[in-house]
Amino acid sequence: MSTSALTATVDLDAIAHNLGVVRETSGGEVLAVVKADAYGHGAVPVARALLAAGAAELGVAHIGEASALRAAGIDAHITAWLHHPSADFGVAIDDDIDIALSSRRQLESVVAAATARGTAATITVKVDTGLNRSGVAVDEWADFADDLAKARASGAVVVRGIMCHLARGDEPEHPLNSAQAQRLDSAAADLRRLGAPAEVMHIANSPAALTRPDLTRDLVRPGIALYGRTPIPERGEFGLIPAMTLTAEVSLVKKLAAGQGVSYSHTWVSSSDTTIAVIPAGYADGVPRLLSGAIVARIGEETFPGVGRICMDQFVIDLGPDGGGVREGDIAELFGTGRDGGPTARDWADQIGTIDYEIVSGIGSRATRRYTGGGNGDL
Ligand SMILES: *Cc1c(COP(=O)(O)O)cnc(C)c1O
């Protein structure tokens, strides 16, 4: 059997474990966020594993992401919360997707699509309580709520949920978190008063789900924690297990004489005779070029430094004069759980001043996703 050059192995048992951590800590049922291909882990297998492990429902950004889950046969409740003006709400209604609404215009389009179909759209009200990103704006709220009450009375919508997203969830003690929750509670009270009550409410993302159980409503809405990455590194790991391990097969091993430069622009020059290896992973695969000269590869028990520029498809490591016992075809771990002392996605993120959300969700489609655990190798 041929194997791929680059593999992202996803441990579905780790994901199930992380779901358990979030449920226990938050005290809430989980709307599991599987947007962006489950943060690069593979939306369909991950969604199935999460539902099997007890996730109550799913959330994504775009309707297309939700429809793809439906097409794969996933029948759980799915909410989609980010819509461009020409988004096809008719498809969302046909696919029984809960449409989270951020404006009167969106509500109007959904009502039109539902009316044209002679059916009701299931919607969640997304309230901007202070993030100032998506969500119904403060100045539009009263009119939105009136429109919604009319739409409900006409039978065009079923009001399933009300939600907001925290601006500073990763600063658990920041007063804005409680203020946002109060604003959402008050918006929910407005809807009740108008006869359009929401059935469920949710606020908490991963950091809040792990540190602010008082913000748990009917559901919590974690993403990154399910993938085993702490949303607040200063607070520790919360018992989460990183689910993705990125490995590559060593493509080539060769000798390099002292004084030779490696890769574009020869930014690294060997100071003595050495041995180098080519790793078939580059920035087109989500290995940041900014990690040039800082990336390491773990092969067996040894960690080897990357040297020279990271290219689109490959980078080079220095095996040392004796070659470190590395052979072509050996498996190099680029990041993983870190338990064996190997590199982690957070190491990458820290080195280039970003967050590991960006690292894992950026691993490209050339990396074959392979699944372990989950009681089923063929998910
Ligand atoms: C991405 C997202 C989440 C999940 O955030 P994490 O920090 O990964 O837990 C929750 N809610 C909304 C609206 C999101 O866009």
Coordinates of C-alpha atoms in Angstrom, one line a residue, residues 288 290-296 334 343-355 359:
P288 CA 4.7 28.5 7.9
L290 CA 8.3 32.1 8.9
L291 CA 9.4 28.9 10.8
S292 CA 12.5 28.7 8.5
G293 CA 15.5 27.9 10.6
A294 CA 13.2 27.3 13.7
I295 CA 11.2 24.2 12.8
V296 CA 12.4 20.8 14.1
L334 CA 6.5 17.7 12.7
P343 CA 7.2 19.5 18.9
T344 CA 3.7 20.8 19.2
A345 CA 1.5 23.1 17.1
R346 CA 1.7 25.6 19.9
D347 CA 5.5 25.6 19.6
W348 CA 5.0 26.6 16.0
A349 CA 2.5 29.2 16.9
D350 CA 4.6 30.7 19.7
Q351 CA 7.6 30.9 17.4
I352 CA 5.8 33.0 14.8
G353 CA 3.6 35.0 17.1
T354 CA 0.2 33.4 16.4
I355 CA -2.2 30.9 17.9
I359 CA -1.7 26.3 12.6

